[in-house]
């Protein structure tokens, strides 16, 4: 590890710990802990959402994918970005208007039964742990490559840092770590892109024509189809990406940190703007890596291409720029995982501990204690899993996460907000069908079954890498069928009063059916 | 003039029936929602068709997509980049229209009677109240924030008592 790299890493660690120290002093109630007291402005929250969402998969993964496969890598950028339109149009504002601290609040505003608290908290914690494990495995591999740190130590360092931000600083620390990360990431990316462009005399067309001659693909490098060959699989992936974001608990709880729906709108629009700039720039990162590092060298160092951005920085600006980019990648991972720990911790403490175990009667102090214990607990589980699963294929986990989010959370959220005849049996059916169909289809698909020697990849039961195109409609279908069968359960009076609240943020009592059971 | 379809009429009647004296508010909200629903439907249909035609065209019409438009940059790249512009346009249209909805809803709910009949004993619930935030905006210190929270809580409880207290009160219907 060079002195510069060490310096940058220590600076990031000290900076984020200072933020946590400051945030810990601001955090005195559960409202502060879970939702930063609703004090963030729309733009601040927009930056934090961008920081929460743009994971290592975006920065390192997409630039690597573009460097290896050209156009197909860029499809990911578009899917990730456009998923925010679904949030903007349908989910974000209603979530703010009826939610309090967690995704469970939103679903339980429609179905106040404790079983829904239990289900949503379980699925949130499950998705969050999966997400953390995927990020920690990636972080371990990255720090091993960048710093020469031992894998186990790398995972332990990142895991301990993320847990301490959340335990001590709650949502306030998480938000500001994410804001700082977004600013760093944008600055770093912009800097590299400007250097890349300056090497081509600011002519991006020239860059495109050079790239089309630089790889073994030749002209085909710029054409679609180098990576995604199955049209149905491509469609399925895009569907899961676009709808999955609207079901990610760590993104949904970010909407609860501002004071009203108008601020939520500002947040989502500014996040979309910031991410739009970033995802556009991934083209330059990817192409720059092809031209200045070379495809062969990229594959030599890391076959998945994840080192494209740091290696590009090394060849453009030497050790200094590489150290800076490595530190940005480190901050990127930290900011994302602490957002995820926050989601898991609030789901456990608020939904499970307060509403399921204590039946809504837990005091402030007990809730804070439960939330802190929960963040330490999930942090430890994630660290242990990540250490045991070093060889885990991160892509499988990420596709599973998006698929579960799109088939378990999205249908229930969407229908609870907008469908008057949705019943609790329908919600239950949608959640269970979404969960089991996505997990079973993924297990039967080429990712898992295709990798088992006996099957040798020839006889996979389900041909698609991403089961979204089946599991998402299946979940909606289950919701419809079960709601139709149990139409006498539908509480339209409650829906109407809730509907006014989703639209205006002001509650109108329905007179029945909206009490906690 | 807004024309309601049969289902809309049913929703409207249900809202009036169940929201009792806030029925007139519901009707206004319903009118805004009809407009909002139309706009959202069009935006979503446009966005989905435009977005999903990218993977579909790259899969099923590769010759069109690979046609070089400027230098070696093909149609696919321009189409892909135009998705960013599409996102920008949708954000802009939504932001501008949502502003109007906000104002209309604000007018509709200006006289809404604020009741929180779910968990009066629970002070964190108050945090969710829109008015609560308006108070916190003027008060920077956390201490004052809490004080306000309590005052607000008490006044809401009083209002509730004046109305007869129980959430099951006939007055709601």
XYZ file of C-alpha atoms in Angstrom:
690
model
C 0.000 0.000 0.000
C 1.453 3.348 -0.992
C 1.578 6.301 1.388
C -0.916 8.242 -0.744
C -3.431 5.398 -0.705
C -3.039 5.018 3.042
C -3.526 8.756 3.496
C -6.738 8.821 1.444
C -8.205 5.818 3.245
C -7.436 7.239 6.667
C -8.921 10.576 5.576
C -12.161 8.855 4.536
C -12.349 6.872 7.783
C -11.658 9.905 9.989
C -14.016 12.118 7.979
C -16.898 9.676 8.215
C -16.275 9.037 11.914
C -16.363 12.792 12.566
C -19.700 12.955 10.750
C -20.919 10.111 12.953
C -19.738 11.883 16.119
C -21.567 15.052 15.084
C -24.674 13.082 14.110
C -24.680 11.148 17.384
C -24.977 14.437 19.264
C -28.006 15.407 17.154
C -29.765 12.099 17.650
C -31.908 11.968 20.745
C -35.220 10.390 19.780
C -36.378 7.510 17.618
C -37.590 10.025 15.021
C -34.028 11.359 14.802
C -32.558 7.897 14.740
C -34.851 6.375 12.108
C -35.505 9.392 9.886
C -32.987 12.142 10.760
C -35.865 14.059 12.361
C -37.261 14.811 8.885
C -34.804 17.692 8.746
C -33.094 17.127 5.412
C -33.852 19.403 2.490
C -35.004 17.974 -0.809
C -31.655 18.460 -2.510
C -29.670 17.037 0.408
C -31.904 13.998 0.437
C -31.525 13.723 -3.341
C -27.751 13.530 -2.951
C -28.174 10.998 -0.154
C -30.521 8.861 -2.277
C -27.964 8.898 -5.076
C -25.301 7.908 -2.537
C -27.517 5.163 -1.185
C -28.256 3.759 -4.614
C -25.003 4.010 -6.594
C -23.190 1.010 -5.217
C -19.869 -0.503 -6.187
C -21.894 -2.302 -8.873
C -22.554 1.076 -10.486
C -19.119 2.612 -10.203
C -16.843 -0.395 -10.661
C -19.295 -2.917 -12.120
C -20.816 -0.853 -14.923
C -17.579 0.799 -16.011
C -16.033 -2.690 -16.113
C -18.994 -4.100 -18.040
C -18.796 -1.301 -20.611
C -15.055 -1.883 -20.939
C -15.585 -5.607 -21.532
C -18.840 -5.714 -23.507
C -19.419 -2.210 -24.869
C -23.054 -1.310 -25.422
C -24.575 -4.082 -23.282
C -22.831 -2.771 -20.173
C -24.441 0.594 -20.757
C -27.932 -1.000 -20.673
C -27.415 -1.449 -16.930
C -26.833 2.294 -16.534
C -30.127 3.042 -18.231
C -32.100 0.455 -16.254
C -30.687 1.678 -12.940
C -31.479 5.293 -13.745
C -34.950 4.876 -15.206
C -36.104 2.831 -12.242
C -36.309 6.140 -10.409
C -39.138 7.236 -12.671
C -41.327 4.451 -11.249
C -40.467 5.710 -7.775
C -41.187 9.306 -8.724
C -44.526 8.648 -10.393
C -46.074 6.087 -8.069
C -44.257 5.281 -4.879
C -42.168 8.078 -3.374
C -44.814 10.631 -2.393
C -47.416 8.162 -1.070
C -44.668 6.508 0.987
C -43.886 9.864 2.600
C -47.549 10.640 3.145
C -48.468 7.422 4.913
C -45.129 6.072 6.105
C -43.484 6.893 9.372
C -40.118 5.179 9.686
C -40.117 1.973 7.625
C -41.583 0.216 4.613
C -43.645 -1.848 7.062
C -45.480 1.335 8.108
C -46.636 1.861 4.553
C -47.983 -1.654 4.056
C -49.442 -1.762 7.563
C -51.233 1.533 7.032
C -53.395 -0.490 4.652
C -53.276 -3.830 6.487
C -52.631 -3.171 10.183
C -52.421 -6.850 11.131
C -49.319 -7.915 12.979
C -48.558 -10.666 10.485
C -47.826 -8.006 7.867
C -45.448 -6.257 10.251
C -43.735 -9.579 10.737
C -43.588 -10.374 7.021
C -42.335 -6.969 5.922
C -39.720 -6.790 8.663
C -38.523 -10.300 7.822
C -38.295 -9.612 4.115
C -36.565 -6.267 4.736
C -33.979 -7.846 7.013
C -33.526 -10.735 4.548
C -32.995 -8.471 1.524
C -30.760 -6.174 3.558
C -28.519 -8.987 4.744
C -28.241 -10.343 1.195
C -27.378 -6.868 -0.064
C -24.811 -6.345 2.688
C -23.187 -9.707 2.031
C -22.942 -8.942 -1.701
C -21.420 -5.526 -1.012
C -19.049 -6.844 1.638
C -17.816 -9.665 -0.607
C -17.203 -7.084 -3.338
C -15.542 -4.749 -0.821
C -13.272 -7.543 0.440
C -12.187 -8.467 -3.081
C -11.687 -4.810 -3.996
C -9.623 -3.860 -0.967
C -7.579 -7.004 -1.411
C -6.735 -5.943 -4.951
C -6.297 -2.255 -4.237
C -4.527 -2.287 -0.908
C -3.206 -5.795 -0.619
C -5.289 -6.179 2.557
C -6.263 -9.670 3.618
C -9.855 -10.492 2.531
C -11.058 -11.214 6.071
C -9.581 -7.982 7.422
C -11.050 -5.960 4.607
C -14.530 -7.343 5.312
C -14.134 -6.800 9.050
C -12.997 -3.175 8.594
C -15.840 -2.241 6.239
C -18.358 -4.160 8.355
C -17.258 -2.534 11.604
C -17.311 0.940 10.097
C -20.808 0.563 8.626
C -22.157 -0.828 11.885
C -20.671 1.968 13.962
C -22.037 4.737 11.714
C -25.540 3.370 12.106
C -25.306 2.382 15.759
C -24.026 5.744 16.923
C -25.220 8.217 14.321
C -28.442 6.643 13.031
C -30.039 8.094 9.937
C -28.316 11.460 10.328
C -24.840 9.930 10.057
C -25.975 7.618 7.261
C -27.402 10.529 5.277
C -24.314 12.714 5.548
C -21.925 9.867 4.776
C -24.014 9.259 1.650
C -24.054 12.934 0.682
C -20.265 13.196 1.014
C -19.853 9.985 -0.974
C -22.043 11.277 -3.830
C -20.001 14.474 -4.038
C -16.733 12.518 -4.001
C -17.972 10.035 -6.587
C -19.186 12.761 -8.938
C -15.963 14.757 -8.571
C -13.784 11.718 -9.187
C -15.790 10.494 -12.165
C -15.959 13.944 -13.723
C -12.233 14.406 -13.267
C -11.356 11.123 -14.979
C -13.816 11.792 -17.791
C -12.356 15.236 -18.451
C -8.855 13.770 -18.584
C -10.059 11.022 -20.956
C -11.806 13.550 -23.199
C -8.804 15.877 -23.207
C -6.689 13.030 -24.596
C -9.047 12.907 -27.599
C -8.982 16.657 -28.106
C -12.488 16.898 -26.623
C -13.948 14.951 -29.500
C -16.020 12.024 -28.267
C -16.742 10.817 -31.830
C -13.020 10.290 -32.234
C -13.075 8.193 -29.065
C -15.900 6.032 -30.423
C -14.040 5.354 -33.664
C -10.827 4.438 -31.805
C -12.731 2.120 -29.467
C -14.262 0.264 -32.398
C -10.751 -0.731 -33.484
C -9.254 -1.380 -30.068
C -10.731 -4.739 -29.060
C -11.023 -8.258 -30.419
C -14.702 -7.543 -31.095
C -13.720 -4.933 -33.677
C -16.719 -2.903 -34.830
C -19.035 -5.294 -33.033
C -17.819 -3.825 -29.731
C -20.131 -0.874 -30.261
C -23.078 -3.085 -31.168
C -25.563 -4.630 -28.747
C -25.442 -8.369 -28.153
C -21.896 -8.965 -26.865
C -23.171 -9.846 -23.427
C -26.942 -10.314 -23.460
C -27.852 -12.761 -26.168
C -31.228 -14.009 -25.055
C -33.870 -11.310 -25.777
C -36.220 -12.608 -23.095
C -33.454 -12.571 -20.506
C -32.550 -8.988 -21.406
C -36.168 -7.953 -21.066
C -36.479 -9.797 -17.769
C -33.366 -8.128 -16.370
C -34.618 -4.692 -17.376
C -38.034 -5.335 -15.863
C -36.487 -6.429 -12.563
C -34.166 -3.397 -12.550
C -36.920 -0.894 -13.284
C -39.451 -2.257 -10.790
C -36.952 -3.570 -8.229
C -35.706 -0.190 -7.067
C -39.249 0.708 -5.985
C -39.129 -2.239 -3.586
C -35.704 -1.693 -2.045
C -36.285 -0.879 1.637
C -33.106 1.173 2.036
C -34.228 3.483 -0.783
C -37.823 3.716 0.472
C -36.827 4.793 3.990
C -34.859 7.689 2.517
C -38.165 9.327 1.519
C -39.092 9.551 5.189
C -36.202 11.859 6.051
C -37.789 14.972 4.558
C -40.773 16.842 5.823
C -43.390 16.478 3.106
C -44.280 15.059 -0.277
C -43.122 18.129 -2.208
C -39.650 17.680 -0.688
C -39.743 14.008 -1.640
C -40.420 15.014 -5.216
C -37.480 17.417 -5.110
C -35.338 14.622 -3.669
C -36.196 12.086 -6.353
C -35.786 14.586 -9.172
C -32.422 15.822 -7.907
C -31.276 12.232 -7.312
C -32.303 11.366 -10.885
C -30.387 14.385 -12.179
C -27.224 13.564 -10.250
C -27.374 9.907 -11.230
C -28.156 10.808 -14.832
C -24.881 12.743 -15.026
C -22.986 9.906 -13.388
C -24.467 7.095 -15.515
C -23.796 9.088 -18.708
C -20.181 9.424 -17.667
C -19.806 5.649 -17.229
C -19.368 5.488 -21.037
C -16.160 7.502 -20.739
C -14.921 5.392 -17.827
C -15.532 2.184 -19.766
C -14.147 3.356 -23.099
C -11.228 5.064 -21.381
C -10.357 1.752 -19.719
C -10.466 -0.042 -23.085
C -8.227 2.529 -24.753
C -5.729 3.318 -21.983
C -5.595 0.050 -20.053
C -6.536 -2.488 -22.696
C -9.100 -5.275 -22.531
C -6.553 -8.053 -22.017
C -4.919 -6.393 -19.042
C -8.306 -5.719 -17.460
C -9.267 -9.380 -17.735
C -5.843 -10.485 -16.477
C -6.204 -8.520 -13.272
C -9.885 -9.212 -12.644
C -11.942 -11.357 -15.063
C -15.159 -9.539 -14.145
C -13.649 -6.201 -15.218
C -14.350 -4.558 -11.855
C -10.933 -2.918 -11.730
C -11.542 -0.853 -14.880
C -12.021 2.498 -13.113
C -9.015 2.247 -10.716
C -6.732 0.951 -13.499
C -7.865 3.737 -15.805
C -7.025 6.224 -13.067
C -3.593 4.614 -12.683
C -2.764 4.954 -16.347
C -4.112 8.508 -16.566
C -2.842 10.087 -13.393
C -0.460 7.640 -11.784
C -0.477 6.504 -8.165
C -2.119 9.645 -6.854
C -5.256 9.421 -9.008
C -5.469 5.678 -8.470
C -5.350 6.192 -4.693
C -8.076 8.814 -4.985
C -10.301 6.532 -7.058
C -9.691 3.604 -4.696
C -10.731 5.807 -1.782
C -13.868 6.837 -3.677
C -14.709 3.183 -4.282
C -14.217 2.546 -0.559
C -16.491 5.474 0.364
C -19.042 4.247 -2.190
C -19.267 0.835 -0.574
C -19.365 2.285 2.960
C -22.204 4.666 2.133
C -24.311 1.962 0.507
C -23.842 -0.637 3.238
C -24.573 1.808 6.035
C -27.844 2.709 4.276
C -28.703 -0.966 4.155
C -27.811 -1.544 7.823
C -30.057 1.415 8.663
C -32.975 -0.186 6.783
C -32.483 -3.524 8.527
C -32.071 -1.927 11.936
C -35.228 0.194 11.663
C -37.234 -2.728 10.269
C -36.181 -4.900 13.186
C -36.615 -2.332 15.944
C -39.667 -0.467 14.686
C -41.618 -3.215 12.909
C -40.562 -6.373 14.667
C -39.611 -5.324 18.184
C -42.075 -2.494 18.701
C -45.104 -3.707 16.771
C -44.789 -7.483 16.791
C -43.104 -8.280 20.101
C -44.252 -5.329 22.216
C -47.568 -4.870 20.348
C -46.893 -1.170 19.817
C -46.193 -0.464 23.486
C -42.392 -0.105 23.517
C -40.927 3.078 25.025
C -38.478 5.393 23.258
C -35.449 4.150 25.143
C -36.242 0.500 24.614
C -36.759 1.121 20.900
C -33.452 2.948 20.573
C -31.720 0.117 22.379
C -33.388 -2.451 20.139
C -32.434 -0.480 17.016
C -28.796 -0.240 18.081
C -28.644 -3.898 19.045
C -30.278 -4.778 15.727
C -27.733 -2.824 13.719
C -24.893 -4.544 15.586
C -26.628 -7.898 15.104
C -27.220 -7.592 11.353
C -23.743 -6.111 10.928
C -22.179 -9.154 12.607
C -24.314 -11.636 10.632
C -23.381 -9.912 7.370
C -19.668 -9.888 8.259
C -19.716 -13.592 9.156
C -21.651 -14.549 6.015
C -19.332 -12.470 3.835
C -16.265 -14.146 5.359
C -17.718 -17.611 4.785
C -18.934 -16.869 1.271
C -15.779 -15.378 -0.221
C -16.276 -17.137 -3.547
C -19.904 -16.059 -3.815
C -21.010 -14.866 -7.224
C -22.083 -11.315 -6.447
C -24.066 -11.037 -9.688
C -26.406 -13.849 -8.597
C -27.116 -12.165 -5.294
C -27.712 -8.783 -6.879
C -30.092 -10.252 -9.451
C -31.868 -12.119 -6.644
C -32.178 -8.921 -4.596
C -33.701 -6.916 -7.427
C -35.955 -9.806 -8.333
C -37.233 -10.258 -4.769
C -37.680 -6.512 -4.336
C -39.625 -6.308 -7.609
C -41.759 -9.383 -6.976
C -42.308 -9.248 -3.204
C -42.299 -5.591 -2.212
C -43.278 -3.688 -5.326
C -46.635 -5.417 -6.070
C -47.777 -5.165 -2.443
C -46.714 -1.532 -2.099
C -48.247 -0.514 -5.402
C -51.536 -2.329 -4.870
C -51.917 -1.236 -1.233
C -51.584 2.350 -2.321
C -53.766 2.284 -5.420
C -56.105 -0.717 -5.504
C -59.290 -0.399 -3.503
C -60.286 -4.072 -3.717
C -56.943 -5.376 -2.523
C -57.445 -7.647 0.484
C -55.066 -8.919 3.120
C -55.205 -12.416 1.642
C -54.247 -10.853 -1.673
C -51.303 -9.088 -0.065
C -50.188 -12.268 1.652
C -50.518 -14.279 -1.560
C -48.556 -11.662 -3.523
C -45.695 -11.585 -1.028
C -45.370 -15.348 -0.686
C -45.779 -16.057 -4.401
C -43.265 -13.348 -5.296
C -40.739 -14.657 -2.820
C -40.986 -18.347 -3.610
C -41.260 -17.932 -7.373
C -38.183 -15.718 -7.573
C -36.076 -17.893 -5.244
C -37.141 -21.215 -6.799
C -36.754 -19.991 -10.391
C -33.331 -18.567 -9.593
C -32.275 -21.862 -8.003
C -33.516 -23.783 -11.043
C -31.891 -21.339 -13.456
C -28.471 -21.226 -15.076
C -26.883 -19.201 -12.243
C -27.174 -22.039 -9.720
C -28.168 -25.246 -11.470
C -26.049 -24.404 -14.508
C -22.966 -24.236 -12.285
C -23.436 -27.638 -10.725
C -21.168 -30.131 -12.480
C -23.721 -32.926 -12.705
C -25.990 -30.725 -14.735
C -23.157 -29.276 -16.728
C -25.257 -26.302 -17.708
C -27.202 -28.261 -20.300
C -30.339 -29.202 -18.519
C -31.331 -26.209 -16.491
C -35.011 -26.378 -15.667
C -35.556 -22.643 -16.054
C -33.612 -21.059 -18.909
C -33.473 -17.409 -17.810
C -30.736 -15.873 -15.669
C -33.205 -13.406 -14.222
C -36.636 -14.777 -13.281
C -38.272 -11.322 -13.014
C -40.385 -11.613 -16.139
C -42.171 -14.640 -14.649
C -42.110 -13.898 -10.930
C -43.326 -10.269 -11.088
C -46.474 -10.956 -13.149
C -47.035 -14.089 -11.057
C -47.033 -12.027 -7.890
C -49.533 -9.537 -9.351
C -51.663 -12.431 -10.560
C -51.650 -14.034 -7.107
C -52.663 -10.700 -5.581
C -55.541 -10.391 -8.020
C -56.734 -13.984 -7.685
C -56.595 -14.054 -3.882
C -58.267 -10.644 -3.602
C -61.027 -11.734 -5.969
C -61.599 -14.915 -3.972
C -61.757 -13.029 -0.692
C -63.552 -9.922 -1.935
C -65.685 -9.820 1.209
C -62.524 -8.963 3.189
C -61.987 -5.717 1.270
C -62.312 -2.708 3.554
C -63.126 0.024 1.076
C -63.927 2.558 3.771
C -60.448 2.238 5.148
C -58.977 2.410 1.678
C -60.790 5.635 0.925
C -59.573 7.377 4.041
C -56.064 6.087 3.458
C -56.247 7.200 -0.141
C -56.906 10.779 0.930
C -53.854 10.496 3.143
C -51.636 9.077 0.381
C -52.583 11.995 -1.806
C -52.519 14.827 0.702
C -50.532 13.663 3.719
C -53.491 14.563 5.923
C -55.392 11.875 7.670
C -59.158 11.584 7.457
C -60.571 8.949 9.767
C -62.626 6.240 8.162
C -64.487 5.355 11.303
C -63.601 1.713 11.210
C -60.960 -0.718 10.267
C -57.977 1.487 10.766
C -56.959 0.548 14.232
C -53.942 -1.464 15.140
C -55.013 -5.037 15.775
C -65.941 19.776 -16.323
C -64.779 16.372 -15.172
C -66.804 13.373 -16.283
C -66.741 10.415 -13.939
C -66.966 6.895 -15.165
C -69.183 4.483 -13.275
C -66.353 3.195 -11.125
C -65.258 6.717 -10.313
C -68.756 7.545 -9.229
C -68.706 4.547 -6.938
C -65.443 5.650 -5.417
C -66.806 9.127 -4.959
C -69.943 7.860 -3.254
C -67.890 5.563 -1.061
C -65.646 8.440 -0.064
C -68.567 10.678 0.807
C -70.265 7.887 2.721
C -67.243 6.934 4.740
C -65.673 10.274 5.303
C -68.843 11.840 6.577
C -68.576 15.568 6.942
C -65.304 15.608 5.057
C -67.194 14.382 2.018
C -66.914 17.679 0.177
C -63.155 17.509 0.668
C -63.103 14.007 -0.793
C -64.962 15.159 -3.860
C -62.353 17.824 -4.546
C -59.556 15.377 -3.945
C -61.253 12.896 -6.236
C -61.376 15.500 -8.980
C -57.638 16.159 -8.650
C -56.997 12.417 -8.594
C -58.872 11.916 -11.872
C -56.550 14.395 -13.529
C -53.528 12.937 -11.813
C -54.489 9.405 -12.836
C -54.768 10.405 -16.483
C -51.419 12.180 -16.456
C -49.672 9.340 -14.629
C -51.129 6.757 -17.004
C -49.917 8.604 -20.070
C -46.485 9.256 -18.605
C -46.124 5.602 -17.573
C -47.307 4.196 -20.879
C -44.942 6.528 -22.736
C -42.041 5.751 -20.449
C -42.520 1.965 -20.558
C -42.928 1.821 -24.329
C -39.897 4.030 -24.890
C -37.725 2.217 -22.353
C -38.610 -1.374 -23.233
C -38.322 -0.712 -26.946
C -34.568 -0.320 -26.392
C -33.870 -3.938 -25.281
C -36.557 -5.219 -27.684
C -35.155 -3.378 -30.708
C -31.557 -4.302 -29.900
C -32.668 -7.946 -29.705
C -35.077 -8.115 -32.640
C -33.960 -5.350 -35.001
C -30.155 -5.405 -34.753
C -29.634 -4.130 -38.296
C -31.609 -0.965 -37.632
C -29.890 -0.478 -34.280
C -26.396 -1.050 -35.693
C -26.823 1.439 -38.514
C -24.030 4.006 -38.094
C -25.533 7.456 -37.740
C -22.564 9.755 -37.058
C -19.114 8.278 -37.654
C -19.096 4.901 -35.931
C -21.794 5.837 -33.440
C -24.857 3.755 -34.245
C -28.596 4.312 -33.816
C -28.517 2.171 -30.641
C -26.229 4.657 -28.863
C -28.348 7.643 -29.799
C -31.471 5.767 -28.732
C -29.794 4.801 -25.443
C -28.693 8.375 -24.751
C -32.141 9.671 -25.639
C -33.450 7.599 -22.688
C -31.685 10.071 -20.409
C -33.442 12.933 -22.166
C -36.734 11.047 -21.817
C -36.131 10.707 -18.064
C -35.481 14.451 -17.900
C -38.679 15.256 -19.806
C -40.788 13.003 -17.580
C -39.297 14.534 -14.433
C -39.995 18.010 -15.783
C -43.576 17.290 -16.861
C -44.289 15.564 -13.549
C -42.726 18.324 -11.449
C -44.678 21.042 -13.238
C -48.009 19.199 -13.085
C -47.510 17.987 -9.523
C -47.101 21.589 -8.479
C -50.625 22.288 -9.707
C -51.990 19.214 -7.934
C -50.309 20.341 -4.750
C -52.049 23.684 -4.889
C -55.426 22.137 -5.713
C -55.073 19.583 -2.911
C -53.957 22.272 -0.521
C -57.100 24.266 -1.293
C -59.240 21.157 -0.972
C -57.821 20.246 2.394
C -57.482 23.699 3.919
C -60.568 23.094 5.992
C -59.979 19.420 6.549
C -60.532 18.414 10.104
C -57.350 16.922 11.373
C -58.005 13.898 13.470
C -55.699 11.143 14.284
C -57.824 8.392 15.643
C -55.329 5.620 15.376
C -52.858 5.936 18.213
C -53.468 8.940 20.370
C -51.231 7.622 23.080
C -48.299 7.391 20.765
C -46.342 10.593 20.461
C -44.162 9.430 17.588
C -47.277 9.199 15.467
C -47.541 12.949 15.695
C -44.255 13.232 13.930
C -46.018 12.060 10.819
C -48.406 14.931 10.888
C -47.765 17.520 8.208
C -48.539 20.405 10.515
C -45.919 19.179 12.893
C -43.224 19.869 10.354
C -44.447 23.352 9.737
C -43.850 23.995 13.387
C -40.385 22.511 13.404
C -39.407 24.682 10.481
C -39.571 27.744 12.671
C -37.759 26.147 15.555
C -34.222 25.092 15.185
C -33.504 23.623 18.557
C -34.396 20.065 19.253
C -35.737 20.998 22.661
C -38.267 23.363 21.166
C -39.121 20.779 18.585
C -40.077 18.365 21.332
C -42.015 20.979 23.226
C -44.026 21.733 20.134
C -44.594 18.084 19.573
C -46.126 17.807 22.983
C -48.259 20.933 22.609
C -49.492 19.750 19.268
C -50.200 16.371 20.758
C -52.211 17.864 23.575
C -54.187 20.176 21.314
C -55.045 17.312 18.999
C -56.201 15.280 21.917
C -58.351 18.177 23.087
C -59.840 18.590 19.662
C -60.648 14.938 19.700
C -62.355 15.230 23.046
C -64.436 18.150 21.879
C -65.676 16.042 19.022
C -66.853 13.369 21.344
C -63.661 11.421 21.857
C -64.182 7.929 20.588
C -62.991 7.094 17.129
C -66.123 5.061 16.664
C -68.232 8.151 17.176
C -71.096 8.446 14.698
C -69.828 11.904 13.863
C -67.144 10.398 11.590
C -69.759 8.902 9.335
